[in-house]
PDB file of C-alpha atoms in Angstrom:
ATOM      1  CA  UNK E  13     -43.915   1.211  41.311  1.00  0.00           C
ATOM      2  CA  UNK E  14     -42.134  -1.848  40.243  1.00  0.00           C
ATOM      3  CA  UNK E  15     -44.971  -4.477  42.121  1.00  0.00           C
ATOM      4  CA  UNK E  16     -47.429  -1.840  40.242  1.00  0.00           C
ATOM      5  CA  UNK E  17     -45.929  -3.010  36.968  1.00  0.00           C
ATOM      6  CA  UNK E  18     -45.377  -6.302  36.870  1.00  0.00           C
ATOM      7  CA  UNK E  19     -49.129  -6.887  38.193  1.00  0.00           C
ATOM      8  CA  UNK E  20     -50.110  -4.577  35.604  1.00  0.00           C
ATOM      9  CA  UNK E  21     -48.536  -6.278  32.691  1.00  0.00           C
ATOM     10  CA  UNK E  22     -49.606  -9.903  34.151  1.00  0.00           C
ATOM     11  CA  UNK E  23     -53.401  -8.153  33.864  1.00  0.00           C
ATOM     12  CA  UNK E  24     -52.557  -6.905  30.221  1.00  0.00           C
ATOM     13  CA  UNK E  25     -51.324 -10.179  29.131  1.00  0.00           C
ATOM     14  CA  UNK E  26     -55.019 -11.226  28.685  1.00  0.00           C
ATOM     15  CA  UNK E  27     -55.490  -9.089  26.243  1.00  0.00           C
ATOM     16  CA  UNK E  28     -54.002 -10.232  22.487  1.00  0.00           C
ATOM     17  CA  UNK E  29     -53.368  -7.090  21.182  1.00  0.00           C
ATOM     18  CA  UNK E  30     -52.998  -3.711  22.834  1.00  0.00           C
ATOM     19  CA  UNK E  31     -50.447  -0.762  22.738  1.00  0.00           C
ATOM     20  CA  UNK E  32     -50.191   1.697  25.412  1.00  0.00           C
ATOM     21  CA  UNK E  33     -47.787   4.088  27.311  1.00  0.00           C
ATOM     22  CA  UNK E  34     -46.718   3.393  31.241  1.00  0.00           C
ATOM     23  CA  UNK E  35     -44.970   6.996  32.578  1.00  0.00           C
ATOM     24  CA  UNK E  36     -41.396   6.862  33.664  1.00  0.00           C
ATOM     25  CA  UNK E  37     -41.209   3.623  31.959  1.00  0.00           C
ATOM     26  CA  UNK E  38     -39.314   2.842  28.348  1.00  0.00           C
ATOM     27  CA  UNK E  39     -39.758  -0.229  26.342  1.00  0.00           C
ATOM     28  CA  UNK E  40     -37.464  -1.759  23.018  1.00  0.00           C
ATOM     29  CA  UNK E  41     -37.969  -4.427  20.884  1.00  0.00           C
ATOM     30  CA  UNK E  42     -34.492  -6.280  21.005  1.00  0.00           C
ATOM     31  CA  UNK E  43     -35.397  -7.862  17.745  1.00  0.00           C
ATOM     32  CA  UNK E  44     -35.065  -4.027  16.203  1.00  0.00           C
ATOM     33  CA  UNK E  45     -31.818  -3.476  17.855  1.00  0.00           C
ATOM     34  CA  UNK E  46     -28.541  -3.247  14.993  1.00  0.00           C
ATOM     35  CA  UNK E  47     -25.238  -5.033  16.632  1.00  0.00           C
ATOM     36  CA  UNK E  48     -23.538  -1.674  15.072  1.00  0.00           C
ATOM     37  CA  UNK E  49     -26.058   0.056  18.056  1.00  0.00           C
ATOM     38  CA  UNK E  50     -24.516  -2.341  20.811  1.00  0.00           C
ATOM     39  CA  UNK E  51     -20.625  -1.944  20.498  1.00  0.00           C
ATOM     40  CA  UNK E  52     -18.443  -1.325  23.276  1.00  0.00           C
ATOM     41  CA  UNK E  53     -17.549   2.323  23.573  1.00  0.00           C
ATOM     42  CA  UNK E  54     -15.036   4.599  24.913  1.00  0.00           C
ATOM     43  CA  UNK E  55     -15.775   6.781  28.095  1.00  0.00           C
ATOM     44  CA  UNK E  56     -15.336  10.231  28.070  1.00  0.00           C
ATOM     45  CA  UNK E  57     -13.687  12.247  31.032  1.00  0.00           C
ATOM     46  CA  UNK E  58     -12.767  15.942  31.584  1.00  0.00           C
ATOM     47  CA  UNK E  59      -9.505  17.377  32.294  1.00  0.00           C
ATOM     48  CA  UNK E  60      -8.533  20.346  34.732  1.00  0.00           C
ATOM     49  CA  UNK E  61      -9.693  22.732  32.300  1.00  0.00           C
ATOM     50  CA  UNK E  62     -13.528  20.541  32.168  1.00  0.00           C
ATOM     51  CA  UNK E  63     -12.682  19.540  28.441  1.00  0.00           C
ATOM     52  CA  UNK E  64     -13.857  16.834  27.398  1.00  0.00           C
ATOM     53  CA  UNK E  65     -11.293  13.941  26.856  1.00  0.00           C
ATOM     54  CA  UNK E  66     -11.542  10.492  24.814  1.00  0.00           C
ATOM     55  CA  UNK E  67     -10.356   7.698  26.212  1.00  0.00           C
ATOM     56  CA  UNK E  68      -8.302   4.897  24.108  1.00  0.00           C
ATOM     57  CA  UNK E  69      -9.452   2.255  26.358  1.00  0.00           C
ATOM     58  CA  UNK E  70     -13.370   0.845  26.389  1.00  0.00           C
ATOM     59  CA  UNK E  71     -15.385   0.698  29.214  1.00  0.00           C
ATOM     60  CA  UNK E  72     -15.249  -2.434  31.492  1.00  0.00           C
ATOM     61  CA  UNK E  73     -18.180  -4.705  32.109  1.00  0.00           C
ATOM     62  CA  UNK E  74     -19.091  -6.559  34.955  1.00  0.00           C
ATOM     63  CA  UNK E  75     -22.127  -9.098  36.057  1.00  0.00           C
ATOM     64  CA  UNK E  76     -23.108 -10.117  38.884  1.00  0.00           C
ATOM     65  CA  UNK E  77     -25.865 -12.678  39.632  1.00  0.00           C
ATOM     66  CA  UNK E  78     -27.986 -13.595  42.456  1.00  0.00           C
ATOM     67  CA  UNK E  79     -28.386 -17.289  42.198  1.00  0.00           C
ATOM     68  CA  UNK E  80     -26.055 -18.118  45.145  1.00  0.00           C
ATOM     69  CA  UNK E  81     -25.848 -16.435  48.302  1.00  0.00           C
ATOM     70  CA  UNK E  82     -23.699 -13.963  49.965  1.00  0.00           C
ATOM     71  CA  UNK E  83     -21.001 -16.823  51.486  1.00  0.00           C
ATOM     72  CA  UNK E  84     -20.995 -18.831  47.781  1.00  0.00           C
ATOM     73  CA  UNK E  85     -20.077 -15.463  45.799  1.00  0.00           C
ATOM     74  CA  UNK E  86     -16.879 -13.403  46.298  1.00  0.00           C
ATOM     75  CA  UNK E  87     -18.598 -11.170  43.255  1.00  0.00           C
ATOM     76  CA  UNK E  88     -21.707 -10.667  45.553  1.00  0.00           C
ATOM     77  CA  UNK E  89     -19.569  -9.535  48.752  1.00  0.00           C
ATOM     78  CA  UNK E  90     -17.545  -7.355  46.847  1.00  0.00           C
ATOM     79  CA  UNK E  91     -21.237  -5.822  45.283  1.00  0.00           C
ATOM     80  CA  UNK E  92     -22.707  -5.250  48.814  1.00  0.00           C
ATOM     81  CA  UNK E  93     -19.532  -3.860  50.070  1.00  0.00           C
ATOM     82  CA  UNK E  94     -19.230  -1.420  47.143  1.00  0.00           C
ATOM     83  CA  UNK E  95     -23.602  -0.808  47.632  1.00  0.00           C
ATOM     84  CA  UNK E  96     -22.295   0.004  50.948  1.00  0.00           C
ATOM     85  CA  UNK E  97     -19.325   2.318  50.922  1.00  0.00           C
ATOM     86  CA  UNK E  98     -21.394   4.388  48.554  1.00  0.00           C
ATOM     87  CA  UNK E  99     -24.378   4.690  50.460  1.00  0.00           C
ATOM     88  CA  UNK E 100     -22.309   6.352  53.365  1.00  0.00           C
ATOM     89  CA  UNK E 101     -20.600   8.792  50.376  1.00  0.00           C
ATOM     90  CA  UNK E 102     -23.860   9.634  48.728  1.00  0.00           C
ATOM     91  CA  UNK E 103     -25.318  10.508  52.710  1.00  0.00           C
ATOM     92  CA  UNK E 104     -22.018  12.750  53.392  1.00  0.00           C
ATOM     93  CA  UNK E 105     -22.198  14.424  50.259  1.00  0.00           C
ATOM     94  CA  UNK E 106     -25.662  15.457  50.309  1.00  0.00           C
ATOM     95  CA  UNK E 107     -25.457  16.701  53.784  1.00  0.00           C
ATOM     96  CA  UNK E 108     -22.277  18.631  52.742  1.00  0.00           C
ATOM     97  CA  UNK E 109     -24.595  20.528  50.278  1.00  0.00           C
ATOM     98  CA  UNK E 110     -27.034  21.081  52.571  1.00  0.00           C
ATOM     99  CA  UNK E 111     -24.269  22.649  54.969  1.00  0.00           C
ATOM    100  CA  UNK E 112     -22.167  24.295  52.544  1.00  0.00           C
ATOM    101  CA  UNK E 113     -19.824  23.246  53.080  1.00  0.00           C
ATOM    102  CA  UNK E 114     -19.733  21.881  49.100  1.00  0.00           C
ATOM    103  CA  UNK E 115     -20.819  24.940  47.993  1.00  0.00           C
ATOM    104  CA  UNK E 116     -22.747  25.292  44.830  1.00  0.00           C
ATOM    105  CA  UNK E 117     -23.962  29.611  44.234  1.00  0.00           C
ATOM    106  CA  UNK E 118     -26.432  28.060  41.214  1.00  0.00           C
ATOM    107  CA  UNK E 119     -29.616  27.405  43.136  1.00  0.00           C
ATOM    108  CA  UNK E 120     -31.266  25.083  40.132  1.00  0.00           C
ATOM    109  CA  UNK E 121     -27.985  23.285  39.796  1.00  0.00           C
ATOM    110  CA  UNK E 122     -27.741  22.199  43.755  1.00  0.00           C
ATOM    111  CA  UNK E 123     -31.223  21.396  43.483  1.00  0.00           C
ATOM    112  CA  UNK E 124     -30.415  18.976  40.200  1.00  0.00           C
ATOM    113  CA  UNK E 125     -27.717  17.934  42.089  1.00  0.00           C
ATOM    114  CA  UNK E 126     -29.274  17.093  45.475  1.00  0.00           C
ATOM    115  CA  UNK E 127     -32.128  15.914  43.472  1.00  0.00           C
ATOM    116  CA  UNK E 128     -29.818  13.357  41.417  1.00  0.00           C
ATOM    117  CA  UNK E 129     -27.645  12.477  44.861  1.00  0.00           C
ATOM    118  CA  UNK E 130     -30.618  11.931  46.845  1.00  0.00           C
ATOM    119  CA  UNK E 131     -32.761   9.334  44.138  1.00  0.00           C
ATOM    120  CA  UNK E 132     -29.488   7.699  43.836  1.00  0.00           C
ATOM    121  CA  UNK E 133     -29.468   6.886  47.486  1.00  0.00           C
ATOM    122  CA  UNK E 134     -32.969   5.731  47.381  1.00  0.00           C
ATOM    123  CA  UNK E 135     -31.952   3.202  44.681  1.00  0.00           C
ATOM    124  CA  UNK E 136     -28.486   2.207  46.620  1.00  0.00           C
ATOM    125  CA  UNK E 137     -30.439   1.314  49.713  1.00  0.00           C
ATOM    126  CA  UNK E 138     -33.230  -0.319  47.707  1.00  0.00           C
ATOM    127  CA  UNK E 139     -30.362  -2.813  46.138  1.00  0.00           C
ATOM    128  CA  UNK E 140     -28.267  -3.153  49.075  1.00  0.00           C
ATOM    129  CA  UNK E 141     -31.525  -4.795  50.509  1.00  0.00           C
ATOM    130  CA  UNK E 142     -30.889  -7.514  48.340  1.00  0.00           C
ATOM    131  CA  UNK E 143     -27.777  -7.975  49.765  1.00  0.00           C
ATOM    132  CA  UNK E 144     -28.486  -7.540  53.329  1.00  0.00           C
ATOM    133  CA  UNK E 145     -31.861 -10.238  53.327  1.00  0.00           C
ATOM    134  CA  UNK E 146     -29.111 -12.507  51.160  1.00  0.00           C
ATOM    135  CA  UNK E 147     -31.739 -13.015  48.234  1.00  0.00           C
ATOM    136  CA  UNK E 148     -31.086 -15.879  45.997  1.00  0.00           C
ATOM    137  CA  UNK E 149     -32.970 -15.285  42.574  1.00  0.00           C
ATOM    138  CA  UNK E 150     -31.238 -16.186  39.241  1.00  0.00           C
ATOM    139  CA  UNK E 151     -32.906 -14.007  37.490  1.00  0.00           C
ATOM    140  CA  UNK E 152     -31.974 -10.891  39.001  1.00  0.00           C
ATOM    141  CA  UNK E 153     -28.538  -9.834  37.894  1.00  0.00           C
ATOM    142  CA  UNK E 154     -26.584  -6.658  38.516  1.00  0.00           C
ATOM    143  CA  UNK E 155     -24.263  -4.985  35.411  1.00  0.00           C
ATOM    144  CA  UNK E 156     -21.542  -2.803  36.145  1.00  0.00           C
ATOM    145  CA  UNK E 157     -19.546  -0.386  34.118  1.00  0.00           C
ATOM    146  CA  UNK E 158     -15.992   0.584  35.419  1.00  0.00           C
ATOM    147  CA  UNK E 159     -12.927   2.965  34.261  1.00  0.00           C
ATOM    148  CA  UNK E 160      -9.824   2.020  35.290  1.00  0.00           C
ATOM    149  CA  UNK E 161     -10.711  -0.294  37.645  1.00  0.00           C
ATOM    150  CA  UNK E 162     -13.584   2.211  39.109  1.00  0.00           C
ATOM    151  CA  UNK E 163     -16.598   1.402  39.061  1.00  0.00           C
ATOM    152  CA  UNK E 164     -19.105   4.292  37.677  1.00  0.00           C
ATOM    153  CA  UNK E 165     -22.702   2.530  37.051  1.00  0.00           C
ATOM    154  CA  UNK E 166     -24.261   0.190  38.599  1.00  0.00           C
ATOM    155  CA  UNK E 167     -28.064  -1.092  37.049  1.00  0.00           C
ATOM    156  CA  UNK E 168     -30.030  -4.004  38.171  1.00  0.00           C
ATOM    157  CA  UNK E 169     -31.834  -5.972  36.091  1.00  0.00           C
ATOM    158  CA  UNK E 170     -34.880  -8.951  36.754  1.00  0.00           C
ATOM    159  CA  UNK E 171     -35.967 -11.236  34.355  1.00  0.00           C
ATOM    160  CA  UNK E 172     -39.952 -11.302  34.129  1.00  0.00           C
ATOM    161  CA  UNK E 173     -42.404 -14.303  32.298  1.00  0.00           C
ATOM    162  CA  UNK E 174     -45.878 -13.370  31.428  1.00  0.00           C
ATOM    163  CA  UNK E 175     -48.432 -15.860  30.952  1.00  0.00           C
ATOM    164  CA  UNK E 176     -48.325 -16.174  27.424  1.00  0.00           C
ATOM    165  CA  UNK E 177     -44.661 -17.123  28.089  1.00  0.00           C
ATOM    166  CA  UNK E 178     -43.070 -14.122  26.718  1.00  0.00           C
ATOM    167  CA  UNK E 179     -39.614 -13.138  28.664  1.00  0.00           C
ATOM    168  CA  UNK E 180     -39.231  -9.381  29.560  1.00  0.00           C
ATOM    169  CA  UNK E 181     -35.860  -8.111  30.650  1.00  0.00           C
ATOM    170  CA  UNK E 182     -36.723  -5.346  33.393  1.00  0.00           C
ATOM    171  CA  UNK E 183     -33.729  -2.599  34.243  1.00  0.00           C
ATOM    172  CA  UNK E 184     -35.126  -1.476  37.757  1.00  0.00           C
ATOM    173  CA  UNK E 185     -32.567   0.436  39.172  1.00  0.00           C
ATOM    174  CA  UNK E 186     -29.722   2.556  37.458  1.00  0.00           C
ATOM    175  CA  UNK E 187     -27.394   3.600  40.366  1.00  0.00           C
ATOM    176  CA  UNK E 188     -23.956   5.703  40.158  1.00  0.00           C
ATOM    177  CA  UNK E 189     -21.158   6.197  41.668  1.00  0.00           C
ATOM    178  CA  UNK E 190     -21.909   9.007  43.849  1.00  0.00           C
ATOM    179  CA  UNK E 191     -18.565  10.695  43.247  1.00  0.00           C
ATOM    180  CA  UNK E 192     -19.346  10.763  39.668  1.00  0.00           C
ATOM    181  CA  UNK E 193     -22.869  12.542  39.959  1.00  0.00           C
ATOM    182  CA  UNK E 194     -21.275  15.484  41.615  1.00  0.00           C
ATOM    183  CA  UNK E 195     -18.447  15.955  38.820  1.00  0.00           C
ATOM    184  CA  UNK E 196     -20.662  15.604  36.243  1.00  0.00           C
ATOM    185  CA  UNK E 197     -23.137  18.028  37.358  1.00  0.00           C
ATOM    186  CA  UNK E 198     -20.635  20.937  38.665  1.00  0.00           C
ATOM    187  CA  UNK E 199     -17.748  19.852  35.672  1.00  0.00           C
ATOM    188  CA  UNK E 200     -14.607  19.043  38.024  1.00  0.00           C
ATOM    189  CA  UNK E 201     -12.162  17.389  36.954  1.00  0.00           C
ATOM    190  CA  UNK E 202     -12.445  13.370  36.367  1.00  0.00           C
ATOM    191  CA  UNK E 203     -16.126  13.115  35.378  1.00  0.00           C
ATOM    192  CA  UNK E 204     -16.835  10.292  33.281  1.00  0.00           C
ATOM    193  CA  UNK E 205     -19.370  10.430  30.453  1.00  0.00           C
ATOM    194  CA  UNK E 206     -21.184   7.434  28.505  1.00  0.00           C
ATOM    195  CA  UNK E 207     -20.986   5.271  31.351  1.00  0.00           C
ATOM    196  CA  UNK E 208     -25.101   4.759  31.199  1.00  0.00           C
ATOM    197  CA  UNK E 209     -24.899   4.336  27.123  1.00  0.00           C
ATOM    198  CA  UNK E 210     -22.063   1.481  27.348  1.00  0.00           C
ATOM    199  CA  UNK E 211     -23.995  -0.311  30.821  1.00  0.00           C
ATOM    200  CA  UNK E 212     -27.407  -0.629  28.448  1.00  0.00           C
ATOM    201  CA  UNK E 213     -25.157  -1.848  25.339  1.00  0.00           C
ATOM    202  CA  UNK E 214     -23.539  -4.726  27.502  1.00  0.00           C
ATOM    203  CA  UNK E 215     -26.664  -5.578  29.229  1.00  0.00           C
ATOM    204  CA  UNK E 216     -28.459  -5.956  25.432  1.00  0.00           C
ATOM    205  CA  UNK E 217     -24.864  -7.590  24.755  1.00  0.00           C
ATOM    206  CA  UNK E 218     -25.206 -10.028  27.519  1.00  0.00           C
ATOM    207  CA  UNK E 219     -28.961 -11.136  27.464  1.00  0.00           C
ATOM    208  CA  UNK E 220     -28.535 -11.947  23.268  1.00  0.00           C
ATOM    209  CA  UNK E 221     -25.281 -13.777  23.800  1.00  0.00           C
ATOM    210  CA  UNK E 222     -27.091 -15.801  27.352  1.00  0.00           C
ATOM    211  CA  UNK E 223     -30.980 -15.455  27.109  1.00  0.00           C
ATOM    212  CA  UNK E 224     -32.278 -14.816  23.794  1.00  0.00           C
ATOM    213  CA  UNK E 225     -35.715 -16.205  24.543  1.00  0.00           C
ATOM    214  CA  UNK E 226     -36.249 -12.241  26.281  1.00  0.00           C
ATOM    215  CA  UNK E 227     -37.741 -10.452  23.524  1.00  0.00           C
ATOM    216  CA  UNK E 228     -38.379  -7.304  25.136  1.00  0.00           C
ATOM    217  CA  UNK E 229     -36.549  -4.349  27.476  1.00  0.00           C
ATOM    218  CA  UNK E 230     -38.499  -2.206  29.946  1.00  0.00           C
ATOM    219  CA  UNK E 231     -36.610   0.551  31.326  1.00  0.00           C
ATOM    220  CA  UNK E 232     -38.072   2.587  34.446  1.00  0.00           C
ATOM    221  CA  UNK E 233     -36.385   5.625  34.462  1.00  0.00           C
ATOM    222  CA  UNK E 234     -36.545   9.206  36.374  1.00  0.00           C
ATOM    223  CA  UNK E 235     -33.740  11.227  35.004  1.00  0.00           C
ATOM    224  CA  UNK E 236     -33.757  12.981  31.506  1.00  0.00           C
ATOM    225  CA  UNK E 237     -30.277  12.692  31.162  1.00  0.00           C
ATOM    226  CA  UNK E 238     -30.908   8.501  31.411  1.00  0.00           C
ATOM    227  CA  UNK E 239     -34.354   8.926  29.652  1.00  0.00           C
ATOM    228  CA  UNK E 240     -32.178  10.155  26.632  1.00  0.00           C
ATOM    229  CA  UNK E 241     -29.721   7.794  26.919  1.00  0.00           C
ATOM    230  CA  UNK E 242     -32.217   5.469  26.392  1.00  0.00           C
ATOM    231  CA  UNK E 243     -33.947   6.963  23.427  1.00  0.00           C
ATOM    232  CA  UNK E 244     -30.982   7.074  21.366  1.00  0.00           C
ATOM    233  CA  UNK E 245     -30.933   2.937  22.074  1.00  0.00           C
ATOM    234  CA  UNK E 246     -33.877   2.822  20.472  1.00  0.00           C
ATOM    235  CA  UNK E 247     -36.257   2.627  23.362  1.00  0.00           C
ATOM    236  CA  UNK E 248     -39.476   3.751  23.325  1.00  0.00           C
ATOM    237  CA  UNK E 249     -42.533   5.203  25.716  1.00  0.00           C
ATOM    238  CA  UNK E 250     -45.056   2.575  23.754  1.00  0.00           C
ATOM    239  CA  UNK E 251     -45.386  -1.004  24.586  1.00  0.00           C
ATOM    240  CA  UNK E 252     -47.018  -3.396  22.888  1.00  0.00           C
ATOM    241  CA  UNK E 253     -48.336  -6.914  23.521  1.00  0.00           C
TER     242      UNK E 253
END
């Protein structure tokens, strides 16, 4: 899907002016983002009872960039350890489902959930590739948001030219902390909300303060609950050249 893309808008940059819709993916016009839209923001988290509790402390953000390999980077070891330990905890937990052994009576809410737990393990391994083949490409970058020290999203991000020269930020993979896919969806204790809406703001945050030749944002994105994340940023299902 993402090779699909990228060919597809190299073929569409030949064109001078042309709008149109690509499915699963969302698109924003940094130049129409407010700074007001962009702050840091507090996490949410529920308590023993599942109410919802504000945090006085913002979300952490982290980069981490490809442009040295594995041995040069203590950041990068520490990424493809962490790409690894959830891997093996997104694996356990789905087959726990699938066992019972995590037992969830709703039948559309342990499909949702299996559903979530098992594209999140297609995106984990799809990273930790990067990792593992010891890729060295500056402009791929991976944002994380934490709590606490924890770690709860993890997106990664390329940087794409066209041949008119226009600079396209692309947010390929979102990917979560495994953990924190199953609270959320059943509403134990320790879930933490907002981490997707604070990892987009200090990725925007980032590429204005760093890069502000990219103009653009294209998001590709499978769940609704990111999809409308995303909206409320601003981002939209039309692109235009």
């Amino acid at each position: 899907m993402k090779k699909f893309f990228k060919y597809f808008l190299v073929i569409l940059s030949f064109i001078p002016s042309l709008c149109f819709a690509v499915y699963d993916s969302l698109f924003l016009e940094l130049a129409k983002v407010q700074e007001a839209s962009i702050q840091p923001i507090n996490p949410i988290t529920l308590d023993n009872n599942s109410d919802r509790i504000i945090s006085d402390k913002l979300f952490i953000s982290e980069k981490v960039s490809l442009d040295k390999p594995n041995e040069q980077s203590e950041l990068r070891r520490m990424l493809k350890t962490k790409l690894k330990s959830y891997i093996k905890t997104n694996k356990e937990l789905i087959k726990k489902i699938n066992s019972g052994e995590i037992v969830i009576p709703d039948d559309d809410l342990k499909f949702d959930t299996k559903h979530d737990l098992t594209n999140n393990q297609r995106f984990l391994e799809s990273s930790y590739e990067d990792f593992t083949e010891n890729k060295i490409e500056g402009n791929i970058n991976y944002y994380l948001t934490n709590v606490n020290d924890e770690n709860v999203i993890i997106s990664r991000t390329e940087i794409e030219e066209n041949l008119k020269g226009i600079k396209t930020l692309e947010v390929d993979l979102v990917m979560s902390n495994p953990d924190n896919i199953l609270k959320n969806r059943l509403n134990l204790q320790g879930a933490v909300k907002r981490a997707s809406v604070d990892n987009i703001r200090s990725i925007i945050r980032d590429i204005r303060t760093n890069n502000p030749t990219i103009k653009k944002v294209v998001a590709y994105v499978i769940s609704p609950i990111l999809e409308s994340n995303y909206r409320r940023m601003g981002f939209e299902t039309l692109f235009c050249l």
